[in-house]
Short mmCIF file of C-alpha atoms in Angstrom, two decimals:
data_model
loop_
_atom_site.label_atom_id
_atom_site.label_comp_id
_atom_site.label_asym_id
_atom_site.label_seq_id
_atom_site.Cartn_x
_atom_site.Cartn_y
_atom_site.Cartn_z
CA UNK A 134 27.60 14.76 43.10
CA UNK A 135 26.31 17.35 40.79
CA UNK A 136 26.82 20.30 43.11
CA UNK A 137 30.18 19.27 43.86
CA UNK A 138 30.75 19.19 40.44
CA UNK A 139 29.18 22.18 39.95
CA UNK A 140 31.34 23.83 43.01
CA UNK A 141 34.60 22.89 41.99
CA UNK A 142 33.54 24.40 38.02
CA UNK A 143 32.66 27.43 39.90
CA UNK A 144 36.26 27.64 41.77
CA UNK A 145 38.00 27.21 38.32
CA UNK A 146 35.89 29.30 37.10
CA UNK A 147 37.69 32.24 39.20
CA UNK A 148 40.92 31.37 36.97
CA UNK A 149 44.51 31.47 37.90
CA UNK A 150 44.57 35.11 39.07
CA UNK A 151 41.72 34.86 41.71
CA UNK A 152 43.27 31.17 42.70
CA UNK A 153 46.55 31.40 43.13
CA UNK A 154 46.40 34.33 45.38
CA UNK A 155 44.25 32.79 47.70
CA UNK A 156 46.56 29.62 47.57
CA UNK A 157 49.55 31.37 48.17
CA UNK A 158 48.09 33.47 51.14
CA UNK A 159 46.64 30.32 52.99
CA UNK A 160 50.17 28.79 52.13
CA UNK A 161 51.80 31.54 53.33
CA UNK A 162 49.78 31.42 56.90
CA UNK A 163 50.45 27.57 56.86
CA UNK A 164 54.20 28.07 56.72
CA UNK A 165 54.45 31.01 59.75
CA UNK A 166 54.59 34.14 57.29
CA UNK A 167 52.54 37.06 59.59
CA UNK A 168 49.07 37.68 57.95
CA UNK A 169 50.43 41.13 56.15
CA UNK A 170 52.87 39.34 54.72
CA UNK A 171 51.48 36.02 53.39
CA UNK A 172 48.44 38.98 52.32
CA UNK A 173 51.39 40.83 50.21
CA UNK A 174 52.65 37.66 48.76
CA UNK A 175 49.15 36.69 47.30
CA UNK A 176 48.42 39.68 46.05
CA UNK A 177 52.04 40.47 44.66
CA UNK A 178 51.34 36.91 42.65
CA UNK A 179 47.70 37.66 41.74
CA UNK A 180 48.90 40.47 40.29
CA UNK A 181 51.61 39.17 38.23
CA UNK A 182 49.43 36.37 36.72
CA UNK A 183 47.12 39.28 35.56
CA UNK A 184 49.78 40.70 33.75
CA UNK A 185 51.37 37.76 32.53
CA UNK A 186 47.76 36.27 30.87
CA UNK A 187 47.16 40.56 29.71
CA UNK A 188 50.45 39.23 27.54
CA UNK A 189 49.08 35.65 26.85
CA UNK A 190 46.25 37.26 25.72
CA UNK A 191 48.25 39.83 23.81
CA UNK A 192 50.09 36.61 22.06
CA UNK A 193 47.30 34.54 21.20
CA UNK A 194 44.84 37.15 20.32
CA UNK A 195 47.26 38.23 17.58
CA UNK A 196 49.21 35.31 16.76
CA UNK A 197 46.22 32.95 16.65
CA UNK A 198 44.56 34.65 14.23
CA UNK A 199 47.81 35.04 12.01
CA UNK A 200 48.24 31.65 12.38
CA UNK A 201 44.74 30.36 11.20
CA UNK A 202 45.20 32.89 8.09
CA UNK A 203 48.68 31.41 7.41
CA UNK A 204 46.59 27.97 7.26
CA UNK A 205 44.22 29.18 4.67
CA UNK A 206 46.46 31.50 2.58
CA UNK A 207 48.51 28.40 2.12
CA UNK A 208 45.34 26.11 0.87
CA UNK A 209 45.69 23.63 3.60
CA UNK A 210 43.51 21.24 4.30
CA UNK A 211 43.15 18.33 6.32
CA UNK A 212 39.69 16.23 7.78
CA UNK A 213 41.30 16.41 11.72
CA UNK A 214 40.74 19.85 13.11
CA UNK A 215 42.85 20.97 16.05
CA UNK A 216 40.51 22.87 18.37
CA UNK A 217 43.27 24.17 21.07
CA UNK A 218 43.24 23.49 24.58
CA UNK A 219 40.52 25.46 25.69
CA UNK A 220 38.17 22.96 23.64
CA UNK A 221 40.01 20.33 25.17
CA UNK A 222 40.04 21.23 28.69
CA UNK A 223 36.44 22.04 28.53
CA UNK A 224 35.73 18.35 27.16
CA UNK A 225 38.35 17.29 30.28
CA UNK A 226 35.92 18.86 32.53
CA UNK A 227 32.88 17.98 31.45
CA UNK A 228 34.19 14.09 32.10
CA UNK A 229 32.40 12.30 35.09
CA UNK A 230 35.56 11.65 37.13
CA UNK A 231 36.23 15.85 36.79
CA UNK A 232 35.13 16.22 40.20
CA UNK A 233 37.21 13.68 41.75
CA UNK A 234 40.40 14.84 40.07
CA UNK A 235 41.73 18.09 42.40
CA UNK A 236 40.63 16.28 45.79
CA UNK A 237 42.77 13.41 44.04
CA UNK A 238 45.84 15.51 42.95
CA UNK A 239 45.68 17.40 46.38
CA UNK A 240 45.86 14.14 48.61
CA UNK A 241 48.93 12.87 46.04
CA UNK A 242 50.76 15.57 46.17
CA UNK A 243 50.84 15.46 50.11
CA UNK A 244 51.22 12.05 50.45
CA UNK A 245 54.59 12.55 47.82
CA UNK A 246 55.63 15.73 49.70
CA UNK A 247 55.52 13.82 53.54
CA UNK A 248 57.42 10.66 51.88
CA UNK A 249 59.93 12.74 50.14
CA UNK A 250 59.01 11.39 46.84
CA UNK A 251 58.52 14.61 45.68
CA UNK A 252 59.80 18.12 46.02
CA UNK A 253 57.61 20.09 44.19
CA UNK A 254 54.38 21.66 45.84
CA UNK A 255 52.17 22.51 42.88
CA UNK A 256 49.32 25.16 43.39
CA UNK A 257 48.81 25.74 39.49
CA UNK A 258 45.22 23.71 40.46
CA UNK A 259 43.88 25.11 37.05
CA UNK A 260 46.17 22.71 35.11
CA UNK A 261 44.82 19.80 37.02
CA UNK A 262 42.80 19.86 33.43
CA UNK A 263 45.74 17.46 31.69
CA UNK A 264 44.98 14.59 34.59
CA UNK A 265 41.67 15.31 34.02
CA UNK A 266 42.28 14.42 30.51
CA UNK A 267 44.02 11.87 30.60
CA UNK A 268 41.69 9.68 33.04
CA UNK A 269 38.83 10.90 30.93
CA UNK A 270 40.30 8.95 27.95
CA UNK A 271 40.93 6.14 29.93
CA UNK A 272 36.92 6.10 31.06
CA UNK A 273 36.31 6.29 27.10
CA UNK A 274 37.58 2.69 26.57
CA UNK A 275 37.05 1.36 30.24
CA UNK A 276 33.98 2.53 31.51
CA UNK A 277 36.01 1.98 34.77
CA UNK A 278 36.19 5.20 37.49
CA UNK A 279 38.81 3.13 39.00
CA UNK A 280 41.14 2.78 35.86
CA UNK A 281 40.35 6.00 34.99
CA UNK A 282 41.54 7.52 38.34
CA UNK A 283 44.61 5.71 38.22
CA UNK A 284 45.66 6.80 34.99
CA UNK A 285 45.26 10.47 36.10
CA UNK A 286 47.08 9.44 39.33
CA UNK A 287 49.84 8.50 37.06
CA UNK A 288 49.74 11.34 35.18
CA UNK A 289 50.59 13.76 38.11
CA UNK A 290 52.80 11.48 39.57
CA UNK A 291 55.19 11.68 36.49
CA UNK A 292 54.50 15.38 36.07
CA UNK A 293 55.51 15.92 39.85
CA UNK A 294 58.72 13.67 39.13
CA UNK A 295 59.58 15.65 35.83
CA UNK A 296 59.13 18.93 37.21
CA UNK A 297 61.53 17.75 40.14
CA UNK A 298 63.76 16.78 37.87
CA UNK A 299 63.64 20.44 35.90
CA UNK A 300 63.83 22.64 38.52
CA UNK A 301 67.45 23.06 38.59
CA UNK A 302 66.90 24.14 34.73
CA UNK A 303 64.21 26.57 36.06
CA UNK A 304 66.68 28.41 38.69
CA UNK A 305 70.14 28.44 36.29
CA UNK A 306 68.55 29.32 33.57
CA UNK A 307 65.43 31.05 33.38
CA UNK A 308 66.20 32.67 36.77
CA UNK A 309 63.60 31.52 38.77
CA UNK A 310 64.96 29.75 42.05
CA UNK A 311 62.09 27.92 44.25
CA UNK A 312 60.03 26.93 41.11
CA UNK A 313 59.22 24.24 38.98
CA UNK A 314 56.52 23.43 36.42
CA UNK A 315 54.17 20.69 36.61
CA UNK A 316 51.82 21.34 33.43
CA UNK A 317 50.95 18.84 31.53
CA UNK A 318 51.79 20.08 28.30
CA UNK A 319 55.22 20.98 28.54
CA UNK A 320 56.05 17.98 30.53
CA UNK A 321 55.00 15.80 26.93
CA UNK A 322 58.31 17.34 25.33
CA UNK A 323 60.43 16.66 28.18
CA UNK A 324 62.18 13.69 25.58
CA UNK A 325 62.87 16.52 23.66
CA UNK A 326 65.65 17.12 26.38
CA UNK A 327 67.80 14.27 25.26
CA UNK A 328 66.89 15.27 22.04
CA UNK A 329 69.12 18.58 22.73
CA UNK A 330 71.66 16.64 24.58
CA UNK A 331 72.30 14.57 21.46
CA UNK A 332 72.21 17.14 18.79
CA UNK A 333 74.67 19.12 20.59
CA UNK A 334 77.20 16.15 20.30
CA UNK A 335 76.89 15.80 16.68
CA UNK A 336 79.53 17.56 14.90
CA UNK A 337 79.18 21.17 12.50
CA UNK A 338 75.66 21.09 14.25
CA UNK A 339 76.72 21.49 17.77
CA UNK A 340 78.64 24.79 16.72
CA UNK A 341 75.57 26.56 15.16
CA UNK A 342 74.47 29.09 18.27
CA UNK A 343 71.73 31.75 17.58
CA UNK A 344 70.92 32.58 21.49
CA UNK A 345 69.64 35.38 22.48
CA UNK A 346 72.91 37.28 23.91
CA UNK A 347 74.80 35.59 20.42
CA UNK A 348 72.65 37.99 18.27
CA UNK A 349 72.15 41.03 20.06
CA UNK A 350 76.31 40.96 20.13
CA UNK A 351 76.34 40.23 16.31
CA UNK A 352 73.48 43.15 15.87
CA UNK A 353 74.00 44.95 18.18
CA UNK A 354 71.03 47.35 19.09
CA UNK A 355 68.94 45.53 16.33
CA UNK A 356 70.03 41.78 17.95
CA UNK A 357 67.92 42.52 21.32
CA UNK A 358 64.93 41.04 21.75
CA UNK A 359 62.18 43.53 21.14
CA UNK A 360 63.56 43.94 17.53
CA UNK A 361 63.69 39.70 17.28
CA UNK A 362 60.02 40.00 18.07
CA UNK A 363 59.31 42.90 15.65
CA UNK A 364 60.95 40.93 12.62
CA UNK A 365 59.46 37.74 13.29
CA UNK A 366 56.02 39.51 13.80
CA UNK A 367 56.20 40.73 10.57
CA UNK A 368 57.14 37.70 8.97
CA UNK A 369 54.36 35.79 9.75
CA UNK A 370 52.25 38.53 9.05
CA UNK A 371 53.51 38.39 5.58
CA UNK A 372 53.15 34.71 5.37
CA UNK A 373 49.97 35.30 6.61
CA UNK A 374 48.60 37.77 3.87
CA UNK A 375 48.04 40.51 5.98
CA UNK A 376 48.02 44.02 4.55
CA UNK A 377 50.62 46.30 5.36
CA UNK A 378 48.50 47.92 8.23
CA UNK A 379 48.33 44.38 10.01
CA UNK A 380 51.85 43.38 9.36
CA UNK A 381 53.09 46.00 11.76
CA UNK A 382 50.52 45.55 13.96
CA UNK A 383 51.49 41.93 14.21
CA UNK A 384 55.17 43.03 14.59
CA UNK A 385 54.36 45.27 17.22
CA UNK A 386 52.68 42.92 19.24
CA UNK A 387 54.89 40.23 19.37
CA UNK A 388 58.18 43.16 20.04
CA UNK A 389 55.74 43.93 23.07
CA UNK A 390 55.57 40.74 24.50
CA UNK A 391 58.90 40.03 23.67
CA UNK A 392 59.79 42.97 26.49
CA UNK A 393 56.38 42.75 28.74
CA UNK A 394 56.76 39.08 29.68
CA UNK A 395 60.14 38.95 31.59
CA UNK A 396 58.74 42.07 33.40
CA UNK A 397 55.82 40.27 34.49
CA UNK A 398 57.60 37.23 35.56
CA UNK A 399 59.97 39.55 38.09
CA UNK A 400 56.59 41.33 39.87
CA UNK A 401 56.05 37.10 39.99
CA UNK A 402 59.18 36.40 41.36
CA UNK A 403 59.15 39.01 43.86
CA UNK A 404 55.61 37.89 45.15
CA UNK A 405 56.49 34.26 45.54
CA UNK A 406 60.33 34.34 47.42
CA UNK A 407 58.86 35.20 50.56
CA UNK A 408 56.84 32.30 50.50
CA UNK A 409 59.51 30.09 49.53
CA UNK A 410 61.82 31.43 52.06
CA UNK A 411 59.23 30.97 54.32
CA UNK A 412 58.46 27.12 53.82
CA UNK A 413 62.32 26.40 53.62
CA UNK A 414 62.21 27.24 56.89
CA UNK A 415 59.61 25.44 58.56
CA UNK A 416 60.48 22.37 56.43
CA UNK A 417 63.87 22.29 57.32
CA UNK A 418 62.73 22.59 60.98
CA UNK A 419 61.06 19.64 60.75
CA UNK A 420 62.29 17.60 58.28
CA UNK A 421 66.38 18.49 57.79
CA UNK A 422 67.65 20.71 55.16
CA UNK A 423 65.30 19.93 52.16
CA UNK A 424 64.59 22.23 48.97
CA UNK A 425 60.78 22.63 48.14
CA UNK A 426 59.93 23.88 44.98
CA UNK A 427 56.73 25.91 44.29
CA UNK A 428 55.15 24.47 41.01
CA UNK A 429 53.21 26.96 38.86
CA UNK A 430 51.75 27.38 35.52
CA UNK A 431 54.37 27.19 32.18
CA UNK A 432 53.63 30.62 31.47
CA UNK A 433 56.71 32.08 33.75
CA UNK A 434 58.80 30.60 31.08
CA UNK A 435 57.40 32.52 28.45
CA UNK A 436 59.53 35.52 30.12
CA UNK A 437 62.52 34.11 28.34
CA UNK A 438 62.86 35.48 24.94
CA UNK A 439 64.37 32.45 23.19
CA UNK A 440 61.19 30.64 24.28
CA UNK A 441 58.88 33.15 22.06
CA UNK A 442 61.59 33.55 19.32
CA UNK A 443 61.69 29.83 19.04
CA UNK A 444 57.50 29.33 19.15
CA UNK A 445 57.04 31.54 16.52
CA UNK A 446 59.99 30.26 14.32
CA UNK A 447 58.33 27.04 14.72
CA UNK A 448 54.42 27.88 13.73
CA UNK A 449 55.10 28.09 10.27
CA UNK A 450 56.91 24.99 10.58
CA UNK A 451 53.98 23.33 11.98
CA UNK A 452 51.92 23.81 9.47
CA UNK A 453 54.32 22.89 6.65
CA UNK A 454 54.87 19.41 8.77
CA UNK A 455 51.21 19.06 8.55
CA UNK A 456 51.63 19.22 4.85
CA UNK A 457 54.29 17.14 4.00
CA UNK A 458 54.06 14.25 6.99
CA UNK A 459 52.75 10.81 5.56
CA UNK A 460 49.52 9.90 7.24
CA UNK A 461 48.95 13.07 9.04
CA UNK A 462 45.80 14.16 9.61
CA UNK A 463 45.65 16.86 12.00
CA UNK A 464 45.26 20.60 10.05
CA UNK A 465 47.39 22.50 13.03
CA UNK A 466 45.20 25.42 14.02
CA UNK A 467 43.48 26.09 17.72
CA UNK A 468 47.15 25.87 19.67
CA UNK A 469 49.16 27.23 17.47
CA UNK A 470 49.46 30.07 19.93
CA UNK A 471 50.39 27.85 22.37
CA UNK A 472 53.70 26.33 21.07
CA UNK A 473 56.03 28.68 23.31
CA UNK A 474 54.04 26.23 26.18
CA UNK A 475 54.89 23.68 25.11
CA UNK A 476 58.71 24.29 24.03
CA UNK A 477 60.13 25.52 27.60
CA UNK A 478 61.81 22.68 28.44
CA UNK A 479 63.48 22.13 24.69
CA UNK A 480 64.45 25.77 25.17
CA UNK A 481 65.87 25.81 28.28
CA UNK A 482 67.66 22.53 27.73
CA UNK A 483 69.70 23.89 25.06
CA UNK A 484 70.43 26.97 26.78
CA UNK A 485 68.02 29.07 24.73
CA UNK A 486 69.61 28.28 21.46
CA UNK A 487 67.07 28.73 18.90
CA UNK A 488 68.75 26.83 16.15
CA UNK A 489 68.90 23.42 18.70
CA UNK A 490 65.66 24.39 19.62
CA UNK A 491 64.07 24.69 16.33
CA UNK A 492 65.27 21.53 14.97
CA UNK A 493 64.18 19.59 18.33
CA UNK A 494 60.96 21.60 18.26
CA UNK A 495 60.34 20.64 14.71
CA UNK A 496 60.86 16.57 15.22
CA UNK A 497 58.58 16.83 18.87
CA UNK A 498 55.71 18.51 17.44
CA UNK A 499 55.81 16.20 14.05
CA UNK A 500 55.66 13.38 16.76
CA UNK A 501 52.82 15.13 18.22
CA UNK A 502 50.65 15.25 15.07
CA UNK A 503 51.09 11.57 14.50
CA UNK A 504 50.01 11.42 18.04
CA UNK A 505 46.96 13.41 17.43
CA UNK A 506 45.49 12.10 14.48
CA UNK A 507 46.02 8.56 16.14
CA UNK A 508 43.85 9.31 18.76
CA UNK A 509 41.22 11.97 16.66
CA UNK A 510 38.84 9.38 16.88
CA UNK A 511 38.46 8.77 20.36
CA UNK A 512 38.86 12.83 21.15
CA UNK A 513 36.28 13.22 18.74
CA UNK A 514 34.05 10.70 20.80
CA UNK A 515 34.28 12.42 24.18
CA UNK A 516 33.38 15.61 22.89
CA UNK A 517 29.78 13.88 22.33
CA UNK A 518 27.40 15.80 24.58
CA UNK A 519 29.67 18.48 25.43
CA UNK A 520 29.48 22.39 24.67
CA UNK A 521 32.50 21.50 21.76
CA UNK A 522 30.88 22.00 18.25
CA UNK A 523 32.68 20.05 15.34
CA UNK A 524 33.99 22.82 13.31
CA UNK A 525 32.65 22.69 9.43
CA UNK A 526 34.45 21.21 6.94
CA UNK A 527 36.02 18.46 9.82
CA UNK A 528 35.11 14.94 10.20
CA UNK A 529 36.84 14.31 13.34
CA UNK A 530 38.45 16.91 15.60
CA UNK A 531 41.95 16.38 18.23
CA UNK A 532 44.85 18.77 19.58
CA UNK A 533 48.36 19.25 19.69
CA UNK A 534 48.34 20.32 23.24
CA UNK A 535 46.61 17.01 25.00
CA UNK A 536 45.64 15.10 21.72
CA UNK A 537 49.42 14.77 20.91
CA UNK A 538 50.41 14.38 24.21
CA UNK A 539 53.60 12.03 24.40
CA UNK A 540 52.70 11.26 28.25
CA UNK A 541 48.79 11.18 28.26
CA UNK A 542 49.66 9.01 24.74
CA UNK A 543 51.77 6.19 26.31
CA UNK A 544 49.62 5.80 29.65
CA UNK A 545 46.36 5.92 27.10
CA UNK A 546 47.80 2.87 25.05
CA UNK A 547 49.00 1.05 28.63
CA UNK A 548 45.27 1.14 30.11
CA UNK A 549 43.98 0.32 26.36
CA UNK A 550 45.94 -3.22 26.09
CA UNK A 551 43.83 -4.21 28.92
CA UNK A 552 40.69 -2.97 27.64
#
């Protein structure tokens, strides 16, 4: 068991930009593309995903650290640190039903495809992490692999339904036809879609608009989005207490993603049509006219500027929530840089409106933190024996990404009435 374990580590290990290629070529084959092709398709994708995480990277490398210096130039502190997914996923992993969980989601996402229960084909394996997760907190109060595996099962299976469900929001408005998104985290904030739907019916609220193509036309040259990603650089970077030097470097970071991203996501775009042409085609052959969708990681939403716009609006926000909440106990810090994850669906639900979106935003993630410090002490439990250090000054540690999960939250508390 430990060299499977140890094998399937390895394979993640490769990340998204080694996996996905290979998983798109062997797709490609499956579904009759000729070898050059399904070879181009890969590689077209692999390529993509190495620019779009060069940007993530860009994002959280800066932002991150602006972030955690907004914390302590504000004085605040809290005894629940939020160590960010990467903590988190590593704990996920390091779980003793890990190496049952992509065999698992591999066999359920077949079985779902062949019954029709599903239309969405996910290859972003990687992400497999937030089933992982979720089963592993199930184990924590259970001891049961059984109960554990189910609760992961369930996991995908509402991620698979969701991201169904969103695809149509993926193709009108971020402009990318054939897709979907499965992850974990940005499925949790999927109630923040009715969230939109009723703000916009509530009167003097439901005219406010600050979209994208709203400001530039107000602006003008100064509305587009690489100057909406040099002035809220720079804000945070003053909130933050940088020096002057910083500031702009800050602002110029975030006006770079800002115009980077949505080129990465077209090199994506044009890598992965082929192969979604392709299995329209040999699905409809044999099973009618039927729409697969290809489900990949959240990132390709980041290409929409409203979705950065709005994550950065909203960090500062987080941590003043963290302030002012009642029984919060989560100090916001380690996924910070990963609100404009977490936010697509919010974003894209109110037709990038950053003003809906903020105010959504804003009541989600203050669910979140409740979420999180309910379940710090557990979180803190299963990081016991793992390569996760408690960071000083923290009695307990949690996240916002899987910690204050709304999904992994609600199948947690099912499993735990019985246990």
């Amino acid at each position: 068991m430990n060299g499977f374990v140890n094998f399937i580590q390895a394979f993640l290990d490769l990340g998204a930009t080694v996996i996905l290629p290979i998983v798109i070529f062997l797709l490609g084959l499956f579904f009759r593309q000729k070898v050059g092709a399904a070879f181009r398709s890969g590689l077209t994708i692999g390529v993509a995903f190495v620019g779009i995480f060069l940007v993530i990277d860009l994002l959280v490398n800066n932002l991150g650290p602006a972030a955690q210096a907004m914390v302590k130039n504000l004085g605040v502190s809290l005894n629940v640190i939020d160590v960010g997914w990467p903590a988190t996923s590593s704990i996920a992993w390091a779980s003793v039903i890990a190496a049952f969980i992509i065999p698992l989601g591999i066999v359920i996402n077949v079985i779902m495809l062949l019954t029709k229960t599903t239309r969405t084909m996910n290859v972003d394996i990687w992400n497999f992490w937030h089933y992982t997760f979720c089963g592993a907190m199930v184990y924590a109060i259970s001891g049961s692999i059984w109960q554990s595996l189910v609760a992961a099962a369930l996991f995908q299976i509402v991620c698979l339904k969701v991201a169904d469900w969103t695809a149509p929001m993926m193709s009108k408005f971020y402009d990318l036809p054939g897709v979907s998104i499965a992850t974990g985290s940005t499925i949790s904030y999927v109630p923040g879609i009715f969230l939109v739907k009723g703000l916009q019916k509530i009167p003097g609220i439901n005219k406010l608009n600050a979209d994208p193509d709203t400001i530039q036309k107000r602006f003008g040259a100064f509305g587009e989005s690489i100057f909406v990603g040099l002035v809220l650089g720079l804000a945070i970077g003053l909130l933050a207490g940088y020096n002057a030097g910083d500031v702009i470097n800050l602002g110029m970071s975030m006006a770079a993603v800002m115009v980077l991203m949505p080129r990465m996501v077209k090199i994506l775009m044009e890598g992965l049509m082929p192969v979604s042409e392709s299995a329209r085609t040999w699905l409809n052959k044999r099973f009618g006219d039927r729409e697969i969708y290809i489900g990949l990681d959240a990132a390709v939403a980041l290409g929409h500027p409203a979705v950065i716009s709005t994550a950065l609006i909203l960090v500062p926000i987080t941590v003043l929530l963290a302030v002012i909440l009642p029984g919060n106990q989560v100090l916001p810090f380690g996924d910070l840089a990963t609100i404009p994850f977490i936010v697509a669906f919010i974003v894209g639900a109110a037709r990038g409106n950053i003003i809906h979106s903020v105010i959504v935003g804003t009541i989600m993630i203050a669910i979140s933190l409740y979420i999180a410090t309910d379940v710090a002490p557990i979180f803190t439990s299963m990081a016991d024996g793992t390569n996760v250090k408690m960071p000083s000054g923290s009695s307990q540690i949690s996240s916002l990404d899987q910690g204050g999960n709304i999904l992994n939250y609600i199948i947690f508390k099912f499993f735990d009435l019985f246990n």
